[in-house]
GROMACS .gro file of C-alpha atoms in nm:
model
  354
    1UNK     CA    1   0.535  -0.538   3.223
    2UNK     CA    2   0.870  -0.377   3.182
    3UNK     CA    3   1.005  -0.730   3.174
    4UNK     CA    4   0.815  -0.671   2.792
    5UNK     CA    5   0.876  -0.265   2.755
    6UNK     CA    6   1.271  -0.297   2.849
    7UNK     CA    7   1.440  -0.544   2.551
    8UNK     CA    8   1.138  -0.408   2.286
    9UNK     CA    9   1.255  -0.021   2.310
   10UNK     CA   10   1.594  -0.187   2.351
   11UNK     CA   11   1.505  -0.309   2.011
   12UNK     CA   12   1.386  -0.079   1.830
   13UNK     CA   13   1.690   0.095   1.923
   14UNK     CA   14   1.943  -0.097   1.770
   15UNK     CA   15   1.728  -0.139   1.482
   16UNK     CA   16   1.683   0.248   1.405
   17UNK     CA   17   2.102   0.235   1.522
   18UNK     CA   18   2.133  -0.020   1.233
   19UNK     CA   19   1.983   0.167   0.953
   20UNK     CA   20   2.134   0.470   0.998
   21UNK     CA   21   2.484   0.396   1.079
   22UNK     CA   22   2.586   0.036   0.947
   23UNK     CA   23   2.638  -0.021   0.576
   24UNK     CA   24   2.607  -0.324   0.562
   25UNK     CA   25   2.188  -0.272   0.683
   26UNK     CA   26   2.166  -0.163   0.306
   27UNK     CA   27   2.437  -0.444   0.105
   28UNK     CA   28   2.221  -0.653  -0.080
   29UNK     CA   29   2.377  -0.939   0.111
   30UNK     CA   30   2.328  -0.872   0.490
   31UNK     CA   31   1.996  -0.676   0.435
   32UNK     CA   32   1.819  -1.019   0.566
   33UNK     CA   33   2.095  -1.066   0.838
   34UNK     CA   34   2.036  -0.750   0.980
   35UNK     CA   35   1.678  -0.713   0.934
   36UNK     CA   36   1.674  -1.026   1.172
   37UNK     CA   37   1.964  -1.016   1.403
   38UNK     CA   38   1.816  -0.706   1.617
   39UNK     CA   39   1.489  -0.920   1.691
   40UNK     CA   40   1.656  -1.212   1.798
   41UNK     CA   41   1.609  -1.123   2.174
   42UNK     CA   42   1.245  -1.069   2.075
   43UNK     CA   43   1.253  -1.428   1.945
   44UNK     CA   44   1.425  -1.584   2.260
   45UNK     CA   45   1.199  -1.477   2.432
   46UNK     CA   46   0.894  -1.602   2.248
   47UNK     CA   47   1.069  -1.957   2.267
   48UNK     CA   48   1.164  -1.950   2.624
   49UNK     CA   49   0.839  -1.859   2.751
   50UNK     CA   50   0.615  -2.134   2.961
   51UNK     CA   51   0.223  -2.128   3.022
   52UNK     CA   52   0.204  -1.801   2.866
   53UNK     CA   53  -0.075  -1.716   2.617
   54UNK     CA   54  -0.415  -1.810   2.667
   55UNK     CA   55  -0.442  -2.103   2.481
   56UNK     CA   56  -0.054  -2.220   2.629
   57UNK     CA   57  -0.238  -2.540   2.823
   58UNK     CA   58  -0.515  -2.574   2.473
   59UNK     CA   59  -0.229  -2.641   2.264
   60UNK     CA   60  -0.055  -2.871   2.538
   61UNK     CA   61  -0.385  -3.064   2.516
   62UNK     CA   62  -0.442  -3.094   2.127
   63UNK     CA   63  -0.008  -3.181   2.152
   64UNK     CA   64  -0.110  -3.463   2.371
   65UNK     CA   65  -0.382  -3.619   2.177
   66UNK     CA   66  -0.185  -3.592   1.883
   67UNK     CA   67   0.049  -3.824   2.081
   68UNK     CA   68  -0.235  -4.030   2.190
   69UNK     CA   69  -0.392  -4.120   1.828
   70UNK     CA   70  -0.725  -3.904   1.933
   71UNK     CA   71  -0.849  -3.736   1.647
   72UNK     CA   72  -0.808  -3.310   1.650
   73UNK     CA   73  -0.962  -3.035   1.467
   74UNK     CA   74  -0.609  -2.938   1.403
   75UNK     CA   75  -0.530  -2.876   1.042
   76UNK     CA   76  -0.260  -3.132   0.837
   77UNK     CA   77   0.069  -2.893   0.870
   78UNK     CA   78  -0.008  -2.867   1.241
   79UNK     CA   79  -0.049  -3.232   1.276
   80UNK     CA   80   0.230  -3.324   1.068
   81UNK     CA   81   0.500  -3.094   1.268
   82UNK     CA   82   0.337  -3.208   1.596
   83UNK     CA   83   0.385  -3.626   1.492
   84UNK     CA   84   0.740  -3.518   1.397
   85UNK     CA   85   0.804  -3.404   1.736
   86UNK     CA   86   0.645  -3.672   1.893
   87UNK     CA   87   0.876  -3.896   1.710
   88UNK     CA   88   1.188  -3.691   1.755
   89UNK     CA   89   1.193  -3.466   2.095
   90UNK     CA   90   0.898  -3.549   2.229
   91UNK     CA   91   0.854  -3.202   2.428
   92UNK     CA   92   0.575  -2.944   2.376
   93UNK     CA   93   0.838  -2.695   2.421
   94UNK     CA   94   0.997  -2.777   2.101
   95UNK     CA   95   0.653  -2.702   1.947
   96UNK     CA   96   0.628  -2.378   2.075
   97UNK     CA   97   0.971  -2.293   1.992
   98UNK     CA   98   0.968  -2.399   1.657
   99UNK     CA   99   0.629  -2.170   1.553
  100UNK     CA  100   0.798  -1.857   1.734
  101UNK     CA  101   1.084  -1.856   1.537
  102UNK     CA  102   0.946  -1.964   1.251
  103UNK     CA  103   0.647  -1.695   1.284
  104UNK     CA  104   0.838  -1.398   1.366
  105UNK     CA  105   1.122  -1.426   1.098
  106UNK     CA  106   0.839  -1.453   0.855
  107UNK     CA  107   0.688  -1.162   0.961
  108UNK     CA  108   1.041  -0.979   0.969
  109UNK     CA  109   1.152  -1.060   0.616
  110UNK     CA  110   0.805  -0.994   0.464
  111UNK     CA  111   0.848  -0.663   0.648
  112UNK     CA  112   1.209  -0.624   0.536
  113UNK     CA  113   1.051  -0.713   0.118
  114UNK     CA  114   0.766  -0.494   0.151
  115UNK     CA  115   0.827  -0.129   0.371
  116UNK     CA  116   1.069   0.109   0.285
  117UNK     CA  117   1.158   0.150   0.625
  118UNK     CA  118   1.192  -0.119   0.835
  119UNK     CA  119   1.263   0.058   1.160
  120UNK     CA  120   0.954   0.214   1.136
  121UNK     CA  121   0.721  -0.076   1.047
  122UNK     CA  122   0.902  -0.337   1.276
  123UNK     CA  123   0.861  -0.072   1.564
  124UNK     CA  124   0.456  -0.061   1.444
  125UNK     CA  125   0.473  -0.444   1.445
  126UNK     CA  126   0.575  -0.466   1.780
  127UNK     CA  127   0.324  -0.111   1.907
  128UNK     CA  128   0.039  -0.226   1.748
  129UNK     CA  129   0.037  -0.597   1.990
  130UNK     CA  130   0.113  -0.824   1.700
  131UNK     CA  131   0.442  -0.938   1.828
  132UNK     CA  132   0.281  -1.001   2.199
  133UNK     CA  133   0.009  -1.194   2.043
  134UNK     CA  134   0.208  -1.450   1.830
  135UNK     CA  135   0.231  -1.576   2.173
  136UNK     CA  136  -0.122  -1.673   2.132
  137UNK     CA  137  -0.310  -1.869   1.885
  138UNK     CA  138   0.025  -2.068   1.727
  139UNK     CA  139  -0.089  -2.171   1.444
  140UNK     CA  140  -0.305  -1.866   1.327
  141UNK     CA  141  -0.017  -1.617   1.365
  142UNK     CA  142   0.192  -1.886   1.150
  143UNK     CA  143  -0.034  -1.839   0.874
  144UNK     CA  144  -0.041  -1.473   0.921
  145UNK     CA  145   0.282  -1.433   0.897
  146UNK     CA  146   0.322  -1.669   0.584
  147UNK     CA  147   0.028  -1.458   0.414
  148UNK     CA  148   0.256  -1.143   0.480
  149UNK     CA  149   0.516  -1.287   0.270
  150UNK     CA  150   0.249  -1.426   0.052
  151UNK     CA  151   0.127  -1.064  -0.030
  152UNK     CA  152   0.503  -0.965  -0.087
  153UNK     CA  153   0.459  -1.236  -0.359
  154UNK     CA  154   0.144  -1.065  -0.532
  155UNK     CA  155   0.264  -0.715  -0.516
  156UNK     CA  156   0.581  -0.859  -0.742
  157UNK     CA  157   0.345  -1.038  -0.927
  158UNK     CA  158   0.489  -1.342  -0.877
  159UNK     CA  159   0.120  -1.523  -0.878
  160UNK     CA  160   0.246  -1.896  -0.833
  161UNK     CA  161   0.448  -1.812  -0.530
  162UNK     CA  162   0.189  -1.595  -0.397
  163UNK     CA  163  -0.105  -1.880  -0.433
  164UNK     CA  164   0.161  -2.190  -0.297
  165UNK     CA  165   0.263  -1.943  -0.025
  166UNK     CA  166  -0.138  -1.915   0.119
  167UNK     CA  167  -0.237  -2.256   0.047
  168UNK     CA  168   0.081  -2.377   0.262
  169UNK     CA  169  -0.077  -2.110   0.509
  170UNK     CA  170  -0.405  -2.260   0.494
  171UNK     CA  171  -0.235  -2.644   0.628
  172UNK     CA  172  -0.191  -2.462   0.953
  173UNK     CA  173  -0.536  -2.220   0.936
  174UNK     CA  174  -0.762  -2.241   0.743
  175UNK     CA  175  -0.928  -1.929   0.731
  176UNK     CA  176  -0.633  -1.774   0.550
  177UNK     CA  177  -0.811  -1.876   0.259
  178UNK     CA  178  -0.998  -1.606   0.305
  179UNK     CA  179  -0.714  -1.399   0.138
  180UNK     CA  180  -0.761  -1.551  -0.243
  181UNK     CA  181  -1.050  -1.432  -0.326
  182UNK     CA  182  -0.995  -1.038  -0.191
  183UNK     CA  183  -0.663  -1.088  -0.382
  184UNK     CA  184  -0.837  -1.220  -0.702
  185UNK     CA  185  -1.064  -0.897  -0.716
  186UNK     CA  186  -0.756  -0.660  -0.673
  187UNK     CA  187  -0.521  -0.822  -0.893
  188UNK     CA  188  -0.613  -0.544  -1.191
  189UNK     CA  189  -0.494  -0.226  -1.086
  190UNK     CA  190  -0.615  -0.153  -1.440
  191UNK     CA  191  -0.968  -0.185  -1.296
  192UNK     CA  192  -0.896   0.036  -0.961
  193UNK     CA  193  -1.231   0.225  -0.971
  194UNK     CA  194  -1.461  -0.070  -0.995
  195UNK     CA  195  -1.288  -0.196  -0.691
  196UNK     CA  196  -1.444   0.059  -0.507
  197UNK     CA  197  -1.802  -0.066  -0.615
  198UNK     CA  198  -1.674  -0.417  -0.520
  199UNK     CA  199  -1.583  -0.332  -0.178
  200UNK     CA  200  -1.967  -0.127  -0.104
  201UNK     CA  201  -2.111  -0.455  -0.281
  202UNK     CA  202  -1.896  -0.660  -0.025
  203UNK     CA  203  -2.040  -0.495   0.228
  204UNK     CA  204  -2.402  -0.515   0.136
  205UNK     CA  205  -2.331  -0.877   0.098
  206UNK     CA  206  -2.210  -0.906   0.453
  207UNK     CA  207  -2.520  -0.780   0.614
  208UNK     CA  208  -2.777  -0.903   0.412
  209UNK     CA  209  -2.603  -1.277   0.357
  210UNK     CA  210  -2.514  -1.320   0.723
  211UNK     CA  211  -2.702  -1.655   0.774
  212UNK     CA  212  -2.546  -1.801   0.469
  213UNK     CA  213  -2.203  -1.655   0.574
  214UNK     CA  214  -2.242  -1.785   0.911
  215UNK     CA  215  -2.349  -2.157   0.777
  216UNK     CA  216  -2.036  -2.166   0.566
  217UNK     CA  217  -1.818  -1.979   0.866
  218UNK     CA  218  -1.932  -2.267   1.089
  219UNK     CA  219  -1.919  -2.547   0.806
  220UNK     CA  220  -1.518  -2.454   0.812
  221UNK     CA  221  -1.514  -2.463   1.199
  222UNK     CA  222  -1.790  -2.644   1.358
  223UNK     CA  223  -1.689  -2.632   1.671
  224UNK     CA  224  -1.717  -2.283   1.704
  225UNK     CA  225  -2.092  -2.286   1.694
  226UNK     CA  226  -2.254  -2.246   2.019
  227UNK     CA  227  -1.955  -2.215   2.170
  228UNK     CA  228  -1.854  -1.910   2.409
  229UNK     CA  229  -1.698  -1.773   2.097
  230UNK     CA  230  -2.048  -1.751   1.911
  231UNK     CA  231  -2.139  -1.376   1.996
  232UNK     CA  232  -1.985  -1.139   1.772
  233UNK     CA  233  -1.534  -1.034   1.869
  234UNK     CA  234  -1.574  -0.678   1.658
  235UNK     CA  235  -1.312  -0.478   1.859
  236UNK     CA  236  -1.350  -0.138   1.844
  237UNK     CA  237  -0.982  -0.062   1.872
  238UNK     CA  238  -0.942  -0.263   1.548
  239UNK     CA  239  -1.232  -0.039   1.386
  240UNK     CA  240  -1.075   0.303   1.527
  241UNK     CA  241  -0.734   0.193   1.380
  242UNK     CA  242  -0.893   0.123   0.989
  243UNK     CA  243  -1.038   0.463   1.025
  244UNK     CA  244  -0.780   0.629   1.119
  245UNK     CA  245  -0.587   0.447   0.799
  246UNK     CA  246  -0.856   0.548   0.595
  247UNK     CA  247  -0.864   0.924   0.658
  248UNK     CA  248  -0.465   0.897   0.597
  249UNK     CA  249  -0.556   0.696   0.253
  250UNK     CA  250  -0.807   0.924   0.195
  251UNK     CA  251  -0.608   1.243   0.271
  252UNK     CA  252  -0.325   1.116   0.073
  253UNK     CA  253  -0.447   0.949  -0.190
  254UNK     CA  254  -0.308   1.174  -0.449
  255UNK     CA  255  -0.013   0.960  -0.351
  256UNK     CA  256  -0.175   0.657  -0.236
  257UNK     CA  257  -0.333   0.589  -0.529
  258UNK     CA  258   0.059   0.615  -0.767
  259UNK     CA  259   0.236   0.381  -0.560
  260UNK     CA  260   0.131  -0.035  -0.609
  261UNK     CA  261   0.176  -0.118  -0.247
  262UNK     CA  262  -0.007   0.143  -0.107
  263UNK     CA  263  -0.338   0.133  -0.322
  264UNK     CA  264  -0.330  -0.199  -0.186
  265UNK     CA  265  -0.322  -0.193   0.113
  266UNK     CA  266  -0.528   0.143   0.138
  267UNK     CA  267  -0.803  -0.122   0.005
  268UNK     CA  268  -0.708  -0.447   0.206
  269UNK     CA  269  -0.773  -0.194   0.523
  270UNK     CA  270  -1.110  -0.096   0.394
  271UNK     CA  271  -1.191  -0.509   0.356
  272UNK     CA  272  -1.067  -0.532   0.720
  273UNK     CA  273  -1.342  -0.240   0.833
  274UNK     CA  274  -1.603  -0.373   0.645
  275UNK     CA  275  -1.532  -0.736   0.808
  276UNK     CA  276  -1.520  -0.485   1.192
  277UNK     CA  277  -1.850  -0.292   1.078
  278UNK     CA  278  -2.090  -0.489   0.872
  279UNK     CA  279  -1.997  -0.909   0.975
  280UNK     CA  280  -1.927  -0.874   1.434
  281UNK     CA  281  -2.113  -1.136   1.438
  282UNK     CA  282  -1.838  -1.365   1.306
  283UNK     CA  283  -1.689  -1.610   1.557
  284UNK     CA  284  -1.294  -1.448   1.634
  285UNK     CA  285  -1.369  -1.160   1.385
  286UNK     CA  286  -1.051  -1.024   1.487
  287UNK     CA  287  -0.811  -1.317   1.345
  288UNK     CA  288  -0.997  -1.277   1.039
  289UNK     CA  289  -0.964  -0.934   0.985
  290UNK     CA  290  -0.598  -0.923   1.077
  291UNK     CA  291  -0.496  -1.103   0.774
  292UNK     CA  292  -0.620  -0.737   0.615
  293UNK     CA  293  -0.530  -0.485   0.881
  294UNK     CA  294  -0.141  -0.632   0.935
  295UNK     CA  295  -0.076  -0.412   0.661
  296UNK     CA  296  -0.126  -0.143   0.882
  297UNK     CA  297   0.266  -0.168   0.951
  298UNK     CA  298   0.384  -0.126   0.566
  299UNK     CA  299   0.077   0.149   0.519
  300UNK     CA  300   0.207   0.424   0.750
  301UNK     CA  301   0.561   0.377   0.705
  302UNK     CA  302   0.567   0.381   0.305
  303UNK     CA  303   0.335   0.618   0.332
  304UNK     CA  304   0.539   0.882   0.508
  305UNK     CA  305   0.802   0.807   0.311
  306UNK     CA  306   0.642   0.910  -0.033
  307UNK     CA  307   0.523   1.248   0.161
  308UNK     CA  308   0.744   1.558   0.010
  309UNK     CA  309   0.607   1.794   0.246
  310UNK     CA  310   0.817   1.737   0.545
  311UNK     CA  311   0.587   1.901   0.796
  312UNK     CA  312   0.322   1.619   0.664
  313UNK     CA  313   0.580   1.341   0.724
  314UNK     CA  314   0.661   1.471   1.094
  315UNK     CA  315   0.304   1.506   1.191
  316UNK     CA  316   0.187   1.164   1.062
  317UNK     CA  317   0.475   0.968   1.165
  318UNK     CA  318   0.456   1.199   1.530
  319UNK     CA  319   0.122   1.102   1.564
  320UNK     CA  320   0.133   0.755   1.504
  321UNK     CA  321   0.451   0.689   1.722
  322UNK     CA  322   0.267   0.885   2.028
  323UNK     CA  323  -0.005   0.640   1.955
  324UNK     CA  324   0.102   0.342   1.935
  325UNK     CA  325   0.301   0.340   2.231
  326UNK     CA  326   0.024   0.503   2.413
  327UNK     CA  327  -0.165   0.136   2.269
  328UNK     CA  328   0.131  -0.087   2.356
  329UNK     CA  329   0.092   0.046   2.706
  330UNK     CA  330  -0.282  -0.020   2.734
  331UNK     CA  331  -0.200  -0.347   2.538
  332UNK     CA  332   0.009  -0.472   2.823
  333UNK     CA  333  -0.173  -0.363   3.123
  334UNK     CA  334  -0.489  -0.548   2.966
  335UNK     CA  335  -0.258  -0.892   2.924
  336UNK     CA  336  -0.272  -0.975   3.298
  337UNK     CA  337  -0.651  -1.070   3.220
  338UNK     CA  338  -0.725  -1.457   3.174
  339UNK     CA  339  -0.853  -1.427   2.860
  340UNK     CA  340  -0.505  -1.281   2.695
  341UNK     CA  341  -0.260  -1.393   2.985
  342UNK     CA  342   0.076  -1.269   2.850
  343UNK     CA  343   0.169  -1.137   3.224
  344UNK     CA  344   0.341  -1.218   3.401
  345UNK     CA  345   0.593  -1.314   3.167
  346UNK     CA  346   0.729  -1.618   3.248
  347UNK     CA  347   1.029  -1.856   3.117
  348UNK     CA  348   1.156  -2.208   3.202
  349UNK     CA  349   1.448  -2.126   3.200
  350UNK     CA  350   1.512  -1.946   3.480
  351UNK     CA  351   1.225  -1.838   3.734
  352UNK     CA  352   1.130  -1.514   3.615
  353UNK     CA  353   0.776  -1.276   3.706
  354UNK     CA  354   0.727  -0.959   3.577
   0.00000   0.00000   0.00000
């Protein structure tokens, strides 16, 4: 475990060291630099890592019959990278080397373009598990973390970027499709009221539509169907932490509902409970409602930062600190079990179990 806890509070460290001491943290010019340079250990060790995450030997497997000409359920970008490999290298390391750095500097500079502080939301980012489960599921995180920066694309209103940026998403998963239509209905801030009705008619939808939804669900991915994955993944950590970003939005929206980013994602977080609540019996609910919830880390953070009561921001940002370390913990001591497998952490290049 504390091969994990040691270089991430190391981390966040040097990252909270960063913002408050070096100058060049806020020059236009290094802002990108040094938003990534503190997570490069982070990184290494994403790419050094071997047989770790669940699915480590799955994607070995789907690598290999790539290689072999046997027809996957992979998507095109997947297949594409993986034949260029092939070609080149011809090591499944590569592959897995290539998505962590490619995932996680995603997620930092769409982090770095949308929160005001980045110490605090990269800290979340890492609390919260979604750093320790990029490890997992390659190719979904890589859309996740190209959605991120897609959504940094619609809050600037840059709509062409924003709709290349998820359909380049959906060539590795498709399911981040999902995000153009929740998108579509929020683009109108003009129209903020009626989203409200939108989002109770989206839920009413979900429960009395389920056999549709599921046909289509299973249309997408048909191999999911009767599989051990075909029972419902609502977690109920995932449905504690939208509530407890809804009675924030809620007792804050006086200043939620003034700032762009946050009256977004105040409403992307209600989409993700409604998916939690009202649709568990999706197949991997949880990868679907993530695309919604990972704004969880910009929320809080921007948040707390609009607060003018300091007493508010201390208790908030107190709070949620204490509890997401208090998750991380948890997180960790529940990765030793098969079905997450990110301990022992283990690395080919040197023998290492902790």
């Amino acid at each position: 475990m504390f091969a994990y806890i040691i270089p991430v509070f190391l981390t966040i460290a040097v990252y909270y060291y960063a913002q408050h001491s070096l100058h060049i943290y806020n020059n236009p010019t290094g802002k990108y630099i040094m938003s990534i340079l503190p997570f490069l250990p982070l990184i290494a060790m994403s790419v050094f890592r071997e047989n770790i995450g669940v699915d480590y030997s799955g994607y070995e497997l789907l690598y290999n019959n790539i290689k072999a000409g046997i027809k996957t359920n992979a998507e095109i970008g997947f297949e594409f990278l993986a034949k260029l490999i092939i070609w080149g290298f011809d090591d499944v390391k590569i592959l897995f080397a290539i998505f962590s750095v490619f995932t996680l500097i995603n997620f930092i500079i769409a982090i770095r373009m949308l929160s005001t502080d980045l110490t605090f939301s990269v800290s979340l980012f890492i609390l919260l598990g979604y750093y320790n489960l990029t490890y997992n599921a390659v190719r979904y995180y890589y859309a996740l973390s190209v959605v991120l920066l897609a959504y940094a694309f619609f809050l600037n209103k840059e709509y062409k970027n924003f709709l290349i940026a998820v359909i380049f998403a959906a060539c590795f998963h498709k399911t981040s499709l999902i995000v153009l239509p929740v998108c579509y209905i929020f683009r109108n801030r003009s129209q903020s009221q009626k989203h409200y009705v939108y989002l109770i008619l989206m839920a009413v939808a979900a429960v009395i539509l389920k056999h549709p939804i599921r046909y289509v669900a299973f249309k997408i991915y048909p191999s999911y169907l009767y599989s051990v994955y075909d029972g419902g993944s609502a977690s109920i950590t995932n449905v504690f932490k939208c509530l407890f970003l809804l009675m924030l939005g809620i007792c804050f929206y006086g200043i939620v509902r003034r700032n762009d980013t946050l009256i977004f994602c105040h409403k992307l977080n209600i989409v993700a409970l409604i998916l939690y609540v009202c649709c568990s019996w999706l197949p991997e609910l949880s990868r679907i409602g993530y695309y919604f919830n990972v704004l969880s880390v910009i929320f809080i953070p921007d948040l707390v930062k609009e607060m003018k009561s300091e007493m508010n921001r201390r208790v908030v940002s107190v709070v949620t600190v204490l509890g997401a370390c208090l998750y991380y913990v948890f997180f960790l001591e529940r990765t030793y079990a098969q079905e997450i497998h990110l301990l022992p952490y283990r690395t080919w290049l040197f023998h290492l179990n902790q």
